[in-house]
Amino acid sequence: MDSIIFDLDGTLWDSIDTVLIAWNEEVIKQNKQIKKEITKEDLIGIMGLQSKEIGQKLFPDLEEDVREKVLNHCNEVECQYLSEQGGSLYENVEDVLIALSQKYKLFIVSNCQNGYIEAFYNYHKLEKYFLDYENPGRTGLSKGENIKLIIERNNLSKPVYVGDTEGDLKASKYAKIPFVYAKYGFGQVNEYDYVIEKFDDLLNVF
């Protein structure tokens, strides 16, 4: 193994509390077409999905063009809030990244909008541990395709992917690389190559 590619939400951090405030206060309450606030359960239910799927699931009663505008506004204020307030890093994330980065090349591939990973970097100052990152907001590609893009762009020979959802497993299979299931995250996955109960278990796996 020469490299580790990480998912972000449910793997490196939990941003839900900050995102809830951003969406509800800045967008949802200001839009009369939306009848109810977004809940924590709503956000957990969309983890790992791409933007269009998120819009369909959260705002099924809105016309497609209105839904897209609302979600774009949500994404914009979300990145601003996260850049200023951050999310909740899982325990010992930086210590583990320090140790892993001395042995492996580290990357992030997340199903998020452009600016989201940058907000994670801006607040938590962890960019120095990662050599590259990718997301569909920037490429328009699926998570599996973005993983392959990272592999090709960085000439990786034996990477693994660490994530917490069924979508992460499917993306790993698409890219034909081993999958490490972060069991502490948001998803339920029954098939994996490795499993970790907490983030620093990675030091025992690798």
mmCIF file of C-alpha atoms in Angstrom:
data_model
loop_
_atom_site.group_PDB
_atom_site.id
_atom_site.type_symbol
_atom_site.label_atom_id
_atom_site.label_comp_id
_atom_site.label_asym_id
_atom_site.label_seq_id
_atom_site.Cartn_x
_atom_site.Cartn_y
_atom_site.Cartn_z
ATOM 1 C CA MET A 1 0.000 0.000 0.000
ATOM 2 C CA ASP A 2 1.336 3.410 -0.953
ATOM 3 C CA SER A 3 -1.573 5.752 -0.249
ATOM 4 C CA ILE A 4 -4.838 6.366 1.612
ATOM 5 C CA ILE A 5 -7.798 8.227 0.112
ATOM 6 C CA PHE A 6 -10.310 9.515 2.664
ATOM 7 C CA ASP A 7 -13.976 10.343 2.542
ATOM 8 C CA LEU A 8 -14.737 13.475 4.600
ATOM 9 C CA ASP A 9 -18.172 13.432 6.295
ATOM 10 C CA GLY A 10 -18.480 10.574 8.761
ATOM 11 C CA THR A 11 -14.808 9.717 8.306
ATOM 12 C CA LEU A 12 -12.665 12.743 9.221
ATOM 13 C CA TRP A 13 -15.324 15.013 10.731
ATOM 14 C CA ASP A 14 -19.003 15.540 11.557
ATOM 15 C CA SER A 15 -20.170 18.905 10.209
ATOM 16 C CA ILE A 16 -23.903 18.401 10.755
ATOM 17 C CA ASP A 17 -24.454 20.831 13.651
ATOM 18 C CA THR A 18 -22.824 23.707 11.782
ATOM 19 C CA VAL A 19 -24.569 22.843 8.513
ATOM 20 C CA LEU A 20 -27.970 22.707 10.248
ATOM 21 C CA ILE A 21 -27.577 26.242 11.559
ATOM 22 C CA ALA A 22 -26.378 27.536 8.197
ATOM 23 C CA TRP A 23 -29.187 25.953 6.176
ATOM 24 C CA ASN A 24 -32.064 26.661 8.549
ATOM 25 C CA GLU A 25 -31.146 30.201 9.576
ATOM 26 C CA GLU A 26 -29.880 31.518 6.255
ATOM 27 C CA VAL A 27 -32.012 29.650 3.712
ATOM 28 C CA ILE A 28 -34.913 27.522 4.952
ATOM 29 C CA LYS A 29 -36.539 30.089 7.241
ATOM 30 C CA GLN A 30 -36.267 32.712 4.502
ATOM 31 C CA ASN A 31 -38.034 30.608 1.864
ATOM 32 C CA LYS A 32 -41.840 30.481 2.149
ATOM 33 C CA GLN A 33 -42.045 27.554 -0.266
ATOM 34 C CA ILE A 34 -40.301 25.296 2.250
ATOM 35 C CA LYS A 35 -42.686 24.259 5.011
ATOM 36 C CA LYS A 36 -40.353 22.716 7.586
ATOM 37 C CA GLU A 37 -36.813 23.057 8.879
ATOM 38 C CA ILE A 38 -34.132 20.514 8.066
ATOM 39 C CA THR A 39 -33.370 18.112 10.933
ATOM 40 C CA LYS A 40 -30.235 16.271 11.952
ATOM 41 C CA GLU A 41 -31.860 13.039 10.790
ATOM 42 C CA ASP A 42 -32.496 14.607 7.378
ATOM 43 C CA LEU A 43 -28.812 15.430 6.978
ATOM 44 C CA ILE A 44 -27.666 12.011 8.156
ATOM 45 C CA GLY A 45 -29.984 10.510 5.542
ATOM 46 C CA ILE A 46 -28.268 12.321 2.674
ATOM 47 C CA MET A 47 -24.666 11.551 3.626
ATOM 48 C CA GLY A 48 -22.745 10.233 0.634
ATOM 49 C CA LEU A 49 -25.271 11.434 -1.961
ATOM 50 C CA GLN A 50 -24.538 13.838 -4.781
ATOM 51 C CA SER A 51 -26.190 17.246 -5.072
ATOM 52 C CA LYS A 52 -29.096 16.327 -7.360
ATOM 53 C CA GLU A 53 -30.048 13.332 -5.196
ATOM 54 C CA ILE A 54 -29.887 15.527 -2.077
ATOM 55 C CA GLY A 55 -32.241 18.070 -3.594
ATOM 56 C CA GLN A 56 -34.745 15.397 -4.607
ATOM 57 C CA LYS A 57 -34.710 13.846 -1.160
ATOM 58 C CA LEU A 58 -34.892 17.029 0.935
ATOM 59 C CA PHE A 59 -37.090 19.203 -1.275
ATOM 60 C CA PRO A 60 -39.316 16.805 -3.275
ATOM 61 C CA ASP A 61 -42.211 19.313 -3.494
ATOM 62 C CA LEU A 62 -40.180 22.047 -5.179
ATOM 63 C CA GLU A 63 -39.885 22.494 -8.923
ATOM 64 C CA GLU A 64 -36.508 21.310 -10.180
ATOM 65 C CA ASP A 65 -35.188 24.785 -10.998
ATOM 66 C CA VAL A 66 -36.297 26.156 -7.602
ATOM 67 C CA ARG A 67 -34.833 23.130 -5.850
ATOM 68 C CA GLU A 68 -31.495 23.714 -7.568
ATOM 69 C CA LYS A 69 -31.432 27.382 -6.531
ATOM 70 C CA VAL A 70 -32.281 26.534 -2.918
ATOM 71 C CA LEU A 71 -29.607 23.859 -2.731
ATOM 72 C CA ASN A 72 -27.020 26.114 -4.329
ATOM 73 C CA HIS A 73 -27.808 28.767 -1.705
ATOM 74 C CA CYS A 74 -27.569 26.147 1.054
ATOM 75 C CA ASN A 75 -24.190 25.025 -0.254
ATOM 76 C CA GLU A 76 -22.906 28.583 -0.444
ATOM 77 C CA VAL A 77 -23.781 29.521 3.131
ATOM 78 C CA GLU A 78 -22.695 26.092 4.370
ATOM 79 C CA CYS A 79 -19.155 26.589 3.068
ATOM 80 C CA GLN A 80 -19.035 30.072 4.578
ATOM 81 C CA TYR A 81 -20.174 28.844 7.998
ATOM 82 C CA LEU A 82 -17.819 25.846 7.961
ATOM 83 C CA SER A 83 -14.878 27.997 6.966
ATOM 84 C CA GLU A 84 -15.588 30.268 9.951
ATOM 85 C CA GLN A 85 -16.858 27.767 12.548
ATOM 86 C CA GLY A 86 -15.612 24.368 11.408
ATOM 87 C CA GLY A 87 -17.132 21.009 12.193
ATOM 88 C CA SER A 88 -16.391 18.394 14.824
ATOM 89 C CA LEU A 89 -13.223 16.445 14.081
ATOM 90 C CA TYR A 90 -13.249 12.842 15.204
ATOM 91 C CA GLU A 91 -10.943 12.062 18.106
ATOM 92 C CA ASN A 92 -7.199 12.105 17.406
ATOM 93 C CA VAL A 93 -7.629 12.910 13.708
ATOM 94 C CA GLU A 94 -4.611 15.197 13.441
ATOM 95 C CA ASP A 95 -2.312 12.930 15.457
ATOM 96 C CA VAL A 96 -3.236 9.990 13.234
ATOM 97 C CA LEU A 97 -2.798 12.051 10.055
ATOM 98 C CA ILE A 98 0.657 13.109 11.231
ATOM 99 C CA ALA A 99 1.677 9.479 11.725
ATOM 100 C CA LEU A 100 0.101 8.210 8.489
ATOM 101 C CA SER A 101 1.506 11.034 6.359
ATOM 102 C CA GLN A 102 5.021 9.949 7.296
ATOM 103 C CA LYS A 103 4.431 6.558 5.660
ATOM 104 C CA TYR A 104 1.728 7.105 3.041
ATOM 105 C CA LYS A 105 0.449 9.670 0.574
ATOM 106 C CA LEU A 106 -2.909 11.033 1.810
ATOM 107 C CA PHE A 107 -5.853 12.344 -0.228
ATOM 108 C CA ILE A 108 -9.537 13.307 0.124
ATOM 109 C CA VAL A 109 -12.379 12.419 -2.251
ATOM 110 C CA SER A 110 -15.815 13.519 -1.073
ATOM 111 C CA ASN A 111 -19.259 13.810 -2.685
ATOM 112 C CA CYS A 112 -19.499 17.518 -1.952
ATOM 113 C CA GLN A 113 -19.721 20.883 -3.650
ATOM 114 C CA ASN A 114 -16.733 22.907 -4.679
ATOM 115 C CA GLY A 115 -15.511 24.863 -1.644
ATOM 116 C CA TYR A 116 -16.500 22.297 0.996
ATOM 117 C CA ILE A 117 -13.140 20.548 1.334
ATOM 118 C CA GLU A 118 -11.505 23.970 1.204
ATOM 119 C CA ALA A 119 -13.687 25.067 4.157
ATOM 120 C CA PHE A 120 -12.537 21.973 6.070
ATOM 121 C CA TYR A 121 -8.938 22.930 5.343
ATOM 122 C CA ASN A 122 -9.442 26.612 6.149
ATOM 123 C CA TYR A 123 -10.828 26.093 9.632
ATOM 124 C CA HIS A 124 -8.995 23.004 10.845
ATOM 125 C CA LYS A 125 -5.625 23.696 9.163
ATOM 126 C CA LEU A 126 -5.147 20.117 8.015
ATOM 127 C CA GLU A 127 -4.345 20.770 4.355
ATOM 128 C CA LYS A 128 -0.633 20.151 4.921
ATOM 129 C CA TYR A 129 -1.256 16.420 5.419
ATOM 130 C CA PHE A 130 -3.005 15.895 2.066
ATOM 131 C CA LEU A 131 -1.389 15.963 -1.354
ATOM 132 C CA ASP A 132 -4.551 16.322 -3.458
ATOM 133 C CA TYR A 133 -8.353 16.225 -3.250
ATOM 134 C CA GLU A 134 -11.370 15.961 -5.518
ATOM 135 C CA ASN A 135 -15.165 16.304 -5.531
ATOM 136 C CA PRO A 136 -18.060 16.241 -8.022
ATOM 137 C CA GLY A 137 -18.665 19.951 -7.526
ATOM 138 C CA ARG A 138 -15.390 20.531 -9.313
ATOM 139 C CA THR A 139 -15.354 17.662 -11.830
ATOM 140 C CA GLY A 140 -18.990 16.630 -12.334
ATOM 141 C CA LEU A 141 -17.878 13.032 -11.851
ATOM 142 C CA SER A 142 -19.084 10.291 -9.510
ATOM 143 C CA LYS A 143 -17.122 9.427 -6.376
ATOM 144 C CA GLY A 144 -15.708 6.308 -8.005
ATOM 145 C CA GLU A 145 -14.595 8.305 -11.034
ATOM 146 C CA ASN A 146 -13.016 10.948 -8.781
ATOM 147 C CA ILE A 147 -11.126 8.260 -6.870
ATOM 148 C CA LYS A 148 -9.779 6.942 -10.188
ATOM 149 C CA LEU A 149 -8.877 10.498 -11.166
ATOM 150 C CA ILE A 150 -6.846 10.943 -7.978
ATOM 151 C CA ILE A 151 -5.132 7.595 -8.556
ATOM 152 C CA GLU A 152 -4.210 8.486 -12.133
ATOM 153 C CA ARG A 153 -3.240 12.092 -11.413
ATOM 154 C CA ASN A 154 -0.897 11.089 -8.605
ATOM 155 C CA ASN A 155 0.423 7.849 -10.116
ATOM 156 C CA LEU A 156 -0.751 5.735 -7.177
ATOM 157 C CA SER A 157 -0.104 2.003 -7.343
ATOM 158 C CA LYS A 158 -1.716 0.537 -4.205
ATOM 159 C CA PRO A 159 -4.248 2.938 -2.641
ATOM 160 C CA VAL A 160 -7.098 2.174 -0.248
ATOM 161 C CA TYR A 161 -10.267 4.179 0.366
ATOM 162 C CA VAL A 162 -11.594 4.965 3.852
ATOM 163 C CA GLY A 163 -15.301 5.801 4.119
ATOM 164 C CA ASP A 164 -18.487 5.140 6.048
ATOM 165 C CA THR A 165 -21.350 4.553 3.585
ATOM 166 C CA GLU A 166 -22.577 2.030 1.051
ATOM 167 C CA GLY A 167 -21.799 4.634 -1.605
ATOM 168 C CA ASP A 168 -18.180 4.654 -0.447
ATOM 169 C CA LEU A 169 -18.030 0.884 -0.806
ATOM 170 C CA LYS A 170 -19.470 1.082 -4.334
ATOM 171 C CA ALA A 171 -16.993 3.823 -5.257
ATOM 172 C CA SER A 172 -14.103 1.692 -3.991
ATOM 173 C CA LYS A 173 -15.320 -1.246 -6.048
ATOM 174 C CA TYR A 174 -15.622 0.979 -9.107
ATOM 175 C CA ALA A 175 -12.035 2.112 -8.627
ATOM 176 C CA LYS A 176 -10.997 -1.495 -7.867
ATOM 177 C CA ILE A 177 -9.252 -0.677 -4.596
ATOM 178 C CA PRO A 178 -9.678 -2.015 -1.026
ATOM 179 C CA PHE A 179 -12.331 -0.401 1.184
ATOM 180 C CA VAL A 180 -11.838 0.488 4.852
ATOM 181 C CA TYR A 181 -15.178 0.862 6.632
ATOM 182 C CA ALA A 182 -15.309 3.653 9.234
ATOM 183 C CA LYS A 183 -17.947 2.038 11.431
ATOM 184 C CA TYR A 184 -18.225 5.092 13.705
ATOM 185 C CA GLY A 185 -19.602 7.206 10.820
ATOM 186 C CA PHE A 186 -23.104 7.665 9.424
ATOM 187 C CA GLY A 187 -23.644 4.609 7.230
ATOM 188 C CA GLN A 188 -24.247 0.888 7.568
ATOM 189 C CA VAL A 189 -21.962 -1.269 5.430
ATOM 190 C CA ASN A 190 -21.814 -5.059 5.521
ATOM 191 C CA GLU A 191 -19.007 -5.655 3.058
ATOM 192 C CA TYR A 192 -15.482 -4.328 3.463
ATOM 193 C CA ASP A 193 -11.812 -5.263 3.394
ATOM 194 C CA TYR A 194 -10.987 -3.651 6.751
ATOM 195 C CA VAL A 195 -13.093 -2.074 9.497
ATOM 196 C CA ILE A 196 -12.223 0.553 12.106
ATOM 197 C CA GLU A 197 -14.277 1.335 15.209
ATOM 198 C CA LYS A 198 -12.555 4.716 15.722
ATOM 199 C CA PHE A 199 -10.242 6.836 13.617
ATOM 200 C CA ASP A 200 -7.006 5.936 15.372
ATOM 201 C CA ASP A 201 -7.651 2.248 14.641
ATOM 202 C CA LEU A 202 -6.075 3.090 11.276
ATOM 203 C CA LEU A 203 -2.711 2.942 13.003
ATOM 204 C CA ASN A 204 -3.374 -0.709 13.801
ATOM 205 C CA VAL A 205 -4.656 -1.548 10.318
ATOM 206 C CA PHE A 206 -1.731 0.076 8.495
#
